[in-house]
Amino acid sequence: MAWNLQSDRPIYAQLVEQIQRMIVTGIFPAGSKMPSVRELATEAAVNPNTMQRALSKLEDDGLLYTQRTSGRFVTEEADRIMETKQTLANELIQQFMENMNRLGFTREQAVELLKNAKEEEK
């Protein structure tokens, strides 16, 4: 697993986003057991407390749950996972539109560029 952490934003927030992506893309499938806090922290090269904070946030958000003696698991609620996927997609769209606006494109022009790019793929 590649962890891509930047210094411009809080590490814990980036961990939350990256684990969300891993869940919605199936790297951590619904119902699967999550690696331990220490394992994830080692892989991401972060402090275990920071990873614990990120996992607790995901648990608060309903993407993860804890079974006392067995560890943390990914939710089996497909609607919750799809909701997270939609939220992440909306954030990417918003970032794209902001970047296009900075380049001087209107919303309509940005949409037209997307349509053209889709046609070129075919």
Short mmCIF file of N, CA and C in Angstrom, two decimals:
data_model
loop_
_atom_site.label_atom_id
_atom_site.label_comp_id
_atom_site.label_asym_id
_atom_site.label_seq_id
_atom_site.Cartn_x
_atom_site.Cartn_y
_atom_site.Cartn_z
N MET A 1 0.83 -1.17 0.00
CA MET A 1 0.00 0.00 0.00
C MET A 1 0.88 1.24 0.00
N ALA A 2 0.63 2.16 -0.90
CA ALA A 2 1.42 3.39 -0.97
C ALA A 2 0.70 4.51 -0.23
N TRP A 3 1.35 5.08 0.73
CA TRP A 3 0.80 6.20 1.49
C TRP A 3 1.45 7.47 0.96
N ASN A 4 0.64 8.37 0.46
CA ASN A 4 1.14 9.60 -0.11
C ASN A 4 0.73 10.76 0.80
N LEU A 5 1.62 11.13 1.72
CA LEU A 5 1.30 12.16 2.70
C LEU A 5 2.05 13.44 2.36
N GLN A 6 1.33 14.55 2.41
CA GLN A 6 1.88 15.87 2.09
C GLN A 6 2.06 16.66 3.39
N SER A 7 2.93 17.64 3.37
CA SER A 7 3.16 18.44 4.58
C SER A 7 2.24 19.65 4.67
N ASP A 8 1.41 19.87 3.65
CA ASP A 8 0.57 21.07 3.63
C ASP A 8 -0.74 20.94 4.39
N ARG A 9 -1.10 19.72 4.84
CA ARG A 9 -2.35 19.48 5.55
C ARG A 9 -2.09 18.55 6.72
N PRO A 10 -2.98 18.55 7.72
CA PRO A 10 -2.78 17.65 8.86
C PRO A 10 -2.68 16.19 8.41
N ILE A 11 -1.70 15.49 8.96
CA ILE A 11 -1.45 14.10 8.59
C ILE A 11 -2.68 13.24 8.89
N TYR A 12 -3.29 13.45 10.05
CA TYR A 12 -4.42 12.61 10.43
C TYR A 12 -5.55 12.74 9.41
N ALA A 13 -5.81 13.95 8.92
CA ALA A 13 -6.88 14.15 7.92
C ALA A 13 -6.53 13.43 6.62
N GLN A 14 -5.26 13.44 6.24
CA GLN A 14 -4.84 12.73 5.03
C GLN A 14 -4.98 11.22 5.20
N LEU A 15 -4.67 10.73 6.39
CA LEU A 15 -4.83 9.30 6.67
C LEU A 15 -6.30 8.90 6.55
N VAL A 16 -7.19 9.73 7.10
CA VAL A 16 -8.62 9.45 7.01
C VAL A 16 -9.03 9.33 5.55
N GLU A 17 -8.64 10.31 4.73
CA GLU A 17 -9.01 10.31 3.31
C GLU A 17 -8.44 9.09 2.58
N GLN A 18 -7.20 8.75 2.86
CA GLN A 18 -6.59 7.63 2.15
C GLN A 18 -7.21 6.30 2.56
N ILE A 19 -7.55 6.16 3.83
CA ILE A 19 -8.21 4.92 4.25
C ILE A 19 -9.62 4.87 3.68
N GLN A 20 -10.29 6.01 3.62
CA GLN A 20 -11.61 6.05 2.97
C GLN A 20 -11.50 5.55 1.53
N ARG A 21 -10.49 6.04 0.80
CA ARG A 21 -10.29 5.61 -0.58
C ARG A 21 -10.02 4.11 -0.66
N MET A 22 -9.24 3.61 0.27
CA MET A 22 -8.93 2.17 0.28
C MET A 22 -10.19 1.35 0.53
N ILE A 23 -11.10 1.89 1.31
CA ILE A 23 -12.35 1.19 1.58
C ILE A 23 -13.26 1.24 0.36
N VAL A 24 -13.46 2.41 -0.22
CA VAL A 24 -14.40 2.53 -1.35
C VAL A 24 -13.89 1.85 -2.61
N THR A 25 -12.58 1.68 -2.72
CA THR A 25 -12.03 1.00 -3.90
C THR A 25 -11.87 -0.50 -3.68
N GLY A 26 -12.14 -0.97 -2.47
CA GLY A 26 -12.09 -2.40 -2.21
C GLY A 26 -10.76 -2.94 -1.74
N ILE A 27 -9.78 -2.08 -1.52
CA ILE A 27 -8.51 -2.56 -0.96
C ILE A 27 -8.79 -3.14 0.43
N PHE A 28 -9.65 -2.45 1.17
CA PHE A 28 -10.19 -2.98 2.42
C PHE A 28 -11.68 -3.23 2.16
N PRO A 29 -12.06 -4.44 1.76
CA PRO A 29 -13.45 -4.72 1.39
C PRO A 29 -14.41 -4.66 2.59
N ALA A 30 -15.67 -4.48 2.28
CA ALA A 30 -16.71 -4.47 3.31
C ALA A 30 -16.63 -5.74 4.15
N GLY A 31 -16.67 -5.57 5.46
CA GLY A 31 -16.63 -6.70 6.38
C GLY A 31 -15.25 -7.24 6.69
N SER A 32 -14.23 -6.71 6.03
CA SER A 32 -12.87 -7.23 6.25
C SER A 32 -12.27 -6.69 7.54
N LYS A 33 -11.36 -7.45 8.08
CA LYS A 33 -10.64 -7.04 9.29
C LYS A 33 -9.54 -6.07 8.89
N MET A 34 -9.44 -4.98 9.63
CA MET A 34 -8.39 -4.00 9.37
C MET A 34 -7.09 -4.46 10.02
N PRO A 35 -5.96 -4.10 9.42
CA PRO A 35 -4.68 -4.34 10.09
C PRO A 35 -4.66 -3.56 11.42
N SER A 36 -3.76 -3.94 12.30
CA SER A 36 -3.67 -3.26 13.59
C SER A 36 -3.19 -1.82 13.41
N VAL A 37 -3.42 -1.02 14.44
CA VAL A 37 -2.96 0.37 14.43
C VAL A 37 -1.46 0.43 14.19
N ARG A 38 -0.73 -0.42 14.88
CA ARG A 38 0.73 -0.41 14.73
C ARG A 38 1.17 -0.80 13.31
N GLU A 39 0.51 -1.80 12.74
CA GLU A 39 0.84 -2.20 11.37
C GLU A 39 0.60 -1.05 10.39
N LEU A 40 -0.58 -0.43 10.50
CA LEU A 40 -0.90 0.67 9.60
C LEU A 40 0.05 1.85 9.80
N ALA A 41 0.34 2.16 11.06
CA ALA A 41 1.25 3.27 11.36
C ALA A 41 2.63 3.02 10.79
N THR A 42 3.10 1.78 10.90
CA THR A 42 4.42 1.43 10.36
C THR A 42 4.42 1.58 8.84
N GLU A 43 3.37 1.06 8.18
CA GLU A 43 3.28 1.17 6.71
C GLU A 43 3.26 2.62 6.26
N ALA A 44 2.52 3.46 6.99
CA ALA A 44 2.38 4.86 6.60
C ALA A 44 3.51 5.73 7.14
N ALA A 45 4.37 5.17 7.97
CA ALA A 45 5.48 5.89 8.59
C ALA A 45 4.97 7.09 9.40
N VAL A 46 3.96 6.81 10.24
CA VAL A 46 3.42 7.85 11.11
C VAL A 46 3.39 7.32 12.55
N ASN A 47 3.18 8.22 13.47
CA ASN A 47 3.05 7.86 14.88
C ASN A 47 1.78 7.04 15.08
N PRO A 48 1.83 5.97 15.85
CA PRO A 48 0.63 5.17 16.10
C PRO A 48 -0.54 5.98 16.67
N ASN A 49 -0.24 7.00 17.46
CA ASN A 49 -1.31 7.85 18.01
C ASN A 49 -2.05 8.60 16.90
N THR A 50 -1.31 9.01 15.88
CA THR A 50 -1.93 9.70 14.74
C THR A 50 -2.82 8.74 13.97
N MET A 51 -2.35 7.52 13.76
CA MET A 51 -3.15 6.51 13.07
C MET A 51 -4.38 6.17 13.90
N GLN A 52 -4.21 6.04 15.21
CA GLN A 52 -5.35 5.75 16.09
C GLN A 52 -6.42 6.83 15.97
N ARG A 53 -5.98 8.07 15.92
CA ARG A 53 -6.92 9.20 15.79
C ARG A 53 -7.68 9.10 14.47
N ALA A 54 -7.00 8.76 13.39
CA ALA A 54 -7.64 8.62 12.08
C ALA A 54 -8.66 7.48 12.09
N LEU A 55 -8.28 6.35 12.67
CA LEU A 55 -9.18 5.20 12.72
C LEU A 55 -10.39 5.49 13.60
N SER A 56 -10.18 6.21 14.67
CA SER A 56 -11.30 6.59 15.54
C SER A 56 -12.28 7.49 14.80
N LYS A 57 -11.75 8.40 13.99
CA LYS A 57 -12.62 9.28 13.18
C LYS A 57 -13.44 8.44 12.21
N LEU A 58 -12.82 7.46 11.56
CA LEU A 58 -13.53 6.60 10.62
C LEU A 58 -14.58 5.76 11.33
N GLU A 59 -14.28 5.39 12.56
CA GLU A 59 -15.26 4.66 13.36
C GLU A 59 -16.44 5.57 13.71
N ASP A 60 -16.14 6.81 14.10
CA ASP A 60 -17.20 7.79 14.40
C ASP A 60 -18.08 8.03 13.17
N ASP A 61 -17.46 7.99 12.00
CA ASP A 61 -18.18 8.23 10.74
C ASP A 61 -18.97 7.00 10.27
N GLY A 62 -18.76 5.86 10.92
CA GLY A 62 -19.51 4.66 10.58
C GLY A 62 -18.87 3.77 9.52
N LEU A 63 -17.65 4.08 9.10
CA LEU A 63 -16.98 3.24 8.10
C LEU A 63 -16.28 2.04 8.73
N LEU A 64 -15.92 2.17 9.99
CA LEU A 64 -15.27 1.09 10.71
C LEU A 64 -16.06 0.82 11.99
N TYR A 65 -15.91 -0.40 12.50
CA TYR A 65 -16.47 -0.72 13.81
C TYR A 65 -15.51 -1.64 14.53
N THR A 66 -15.59 -1.65 15.84
CA THR A 66 -14.69 -2.46 16.65
C THR A 66 -15.45 -3.60 17.31
N GLN A 67 -14.85 -4.77 17.25
CA GLN A 67 -15.34 -5.90 18.03
C GLN A 67 -14.31 -6.08 19.13
N ARG A 68 -14.75 -6.01 20.35
CA ARG A 68 -13.85 -5.95 21.51
C ARG A 68 -12.64 -6.86 21.45
N THR A 69 -12.82 -8.09 21.17
CA THR A 69 -11.68 -9.02 21.23
C THR A 69 -11.06 -9.33 19.87
N SER A 70 -11.70 -8.86 18.80
CA SER A 70 -11.25 -9.25 17.46
C SER A 70 -10.58 -8.14 16.67
N GLY A 71 -10.79 -6.89 17.05
CA GLY A 71 -10.17 -5.78 16.32
C GLY A 71 -11.18 -4.94 15.56
N ARG A 72 -10.66 -4.17 14.61
CA ARG A 72 -11.50 -3.27 13.81
C ARG A 72 -11.84 -3.92 12.48
N PHE A 73 -13.06 -3.61 12.02
CA PHE A 73 -13.55 -4.14 10.76
C PHE A 73 -14.17 -3.03 9.94
N VAL A 74 -14.17 -3.22 8.62
CA VAL A 74 -14.85 -2.30 7.70
C VAL A 74 -16.34 -2.60 7.77
N THR A 75 -17.14 -1.55 7.77
CA THR A 75 -18.59 -1.74 7.80
C THR A 75 -19.06 -2.60 6.64
N GLU A 76 -20.17 -3.26 6.84
CA GLU A 76 -20.77 -4.05 5.77
C GLU A 76 -21.93 -3.30 5.13
N GLU A 77 -22.15 -2.07 5.58
CA GLU A 77 -23.24 -1.24 5.06
C GLU A 77 -22.83 -0.65 3.71
N ALA A 78 -23.33 -1.24 2.64
CA ALA A 78 -22.98 -0.78 1.29
C ALA A 78 -23.40 0.67 1.07
N ASP A 79 -24.53 1.08 1.65
CA ASP A 79 -24.99 2.47 1.50
C ASP A 79 -24.00 3.45 2.12
N ARG A 80 -23.44 3.10 3.25
CA ARG A 80 -22.48 3.97 3.94
C ARG A 80 -21.20 4.10 3.11
N ILE A 81 -20.76 2.99 2.54
CA ILE A 81 -19.57 3.02 1.69
C ILE A 81 -19.84 3.84 0.43
N MET A 82 -21.02 3.67 -0.18
CA MET A 82 -21.36 4.43 -1.39
C MET A 82 -21.48 5.92 -1.08
N GLU A 83 -22.01 6.25 0.08
CA GLU A 83 -22.11 7.66 0.49
C GLU A 83 -20.72 8.28 0.60
N THR A 84 -19.79 7.55 1.16
CA THR A 84 -18.41 8.03 1.28
C THR A 84 -17.78 8.19 -0.10
N LYS A 85 -18.03 7.23 -0.96
CA LYS A 85 -17.50 7.30 -2.33
C LYS A 85 -18.02 8.54 -3.05
N GLN A 86 -19.31 8.83 -2.88
CA GLN A 86 -19.91 10.01 -3.51
C GLN A 86 -19.32 11.30 -2.94
N THR A 87 -19.10 11.32 -1.64
CA THR A 87 -18.50 12.50 -1.00
C THR A 87 -17.10 12.75 -1.54
N LEU A 88 -16.30 11.69 -1.64
CA LEU A 88 -14.94 11.84 -2.18
C LEU A 88 -14.98 12.32 -3.62
N ALA A 89 -15.92 11.79 -4.41
CA ALA A 89 -16.04 12.21 -5.82
C ALA A 89 -16.43 13.69 -5.89
N ASN A 90 -17.35 14.11 -5.05
CA ASN A 90 -17.77 15.52 -5.05
C ASN A 90 -16.62 16.45 -4.69
N GLU A 91 -15.78 16.01 -3.76
CA GLU A 91 -14.61 16.82 -3.39
C GLU A 91 -13.64 16.94 -4.57
N LEU A 92 -13.44 15.85 -5.30
CA LEU A 92 -12.56 15.90 -6.48
C LEU A 92 -13.12 16.81 -7.56
N ILE A 93 -14.42 16.75 -7.75
CA ILE A 93 -15.07 17.61 -8.75
C ILE A 93 -14.91 19.07 -8.35
N GLN A 94 -15.12 19.37 -7.08
CA GLN A 94 -14.98 20.74 -6.59
C GLN A 94 -13.55 21.25 -6.80
N GLN A 95 -12.57 20.42 -6.49
CA GLN A 95 -11.17 20.81 -6.69
C GLN A 95 -10.88 21.05 -8.17
N PHE A 96 -11.40 20.18 -9.03
CA PHE A 96 -11.21 20.33 -10.47
C PHE A 96 -11.80 21.66 -10.95
N MET A 97 -13.03 21.93 -10.51
CA MET A 97 -13.69 23.16 -10.96
C MET A 97 -12.95 24.41 -10.46
N GLU A 98 -12.45 24.36 -9.23
CA GLU A 98 -11.67 25.49 -8.71
C GLU A 98 -10.40 25.69 -9.51
N ASN A 99 -9.72 24.60 -9.85
CA ASN A 99 -8.49 24.70 -10.65
C ASN A 99 -8.78 25.24 -12.05
N MET A 100 -9.87 24.79 -12.64
CA MET A 100 -10.23 25.29 -13.97
C MET A 100 -10.57 26.77 -13.92
N ASN A 101 -11.24 27.19 -12.85
CA ASN A 101 -11.58 28.59 -12.67
C ASN A 101 -10.31 29.43 -12.55
N ARG A 102 -9.32 28.92 -11.81
CA ARG A 102 -8.05 29.64 -11.68
C ARG A 102 -7.35 29.79 -13.03
N LEU A 103 -7.58 28.83 -13.93
CA LEU A 103 -6.99 28.91 -15.27
C LEU A 103 -7.79 29.83 -16.19
N GLY A 104 -8.93 30.31 -15.70
CA GLY A 104 -9.72 31.25 -16.49
C GLY A 104 -10.88 30.62 -17.24
N PHE A 105 -11.18 29.35 -16.98
CA PHE A 105 -12.29 28.69 -17.65
C PHE A 105 -13.58 28.89 -16.86
N THR A 106 -14.67 29.06 -17.59
CA THR A 106 -15.98 29.09 -16.94
C THR A 106 -16.38 27.65 -16.63
N ARG A 107 -17.43 27.51 -15.84
CA ARG A 107 -17.94 26.17 -15.52
C ARG A 107 -18.34 25.43 -16.80
N GLU A 108 -19.00 26.13 -17.69
CA GLU A 108 -19.46 25.52 -18.94
C GLU A 108 -18.28 25.08 -19.80
N GLN A 109 -17.23 25.91 -19.86
CA GLN A 109 -16.05 25.55 -20.63
C GLN A 109 -15.36 24.32 -20.04
N ALA A 110 -15.31 24.25 -18.70
CA ALA A 110 -14.68 23.10 -18.04
C ALA A 110 -15.46 21.83 -18.36
N VAL A 111 -16.78 21.91 -18.33
CA VAL A 111 -17.61 20.75 -18.65
C VAL A 111 -17.41 20.34 -20.09
N GLU A 112 -17.31 21.31 -20.98
CA GLU A 112 -17.08 21.01 -22.40
C GLU A 112 -15.73 20.32 -22.60
N LEU A 113 -14.71 20.77 -21.88
CA LEU A 113 -13.40 20.12 -21.96
C LEU A 113 -13.49 18.66 -21.50
N LEU A 114 -14.27 18.40 -20.45
CA LEU A 114 -14.45 17.03 -20.00
C LEU A 114 -15.15 16.18 -21.05
N LYS A 115 -16.15 16.74 -21.68
CA LYS A 115 -16.87 16.02 -22.73
C LYS A 115 -15.93 15.69 -23.88
N ASN A 116 -15.11 16.66 -24.27
CA ASN A 116 -14.16 16.44 -25.35
C ASN A 116 -13.13 15.37 -24.98
N ALA A 117 -12.67 15.39 -23.74
CA ALA A 117 -11.70 14.39 -23.30
C ALA A 117 -12.33 13.01 -23.32
N LYS A 118 -13.59 12.90 -22.95
CA LYS A 118 -14.28 11.62 -22.98
C LYS A 118 -14.40 11.11 -24.41
N GLU A 119 -14.73 11.99 -25.34
CA GLU A 119 -14.85 11.60 -26.75
C GLU A 119 -13.51 11.13 -27.30
N GLU A 120 -12.43 11.80 -26.90
CA GLU A 120 -11.09 11.43 -27.38
C GLU A 120 -10.68 10.05 -26.87
N GLU A 121 -11.20 9.64 -25.71
CA GLU A 121 -10.88 8.32 -25.16
C GLU A 121 -11.46 7.20 -25.99
N LYS A 122 -12.58 7.48 -26.66
CA LYS A 122 -13.28 6.44 -27.43
C LYS A 122 -12.58 6.09 -28.68
#
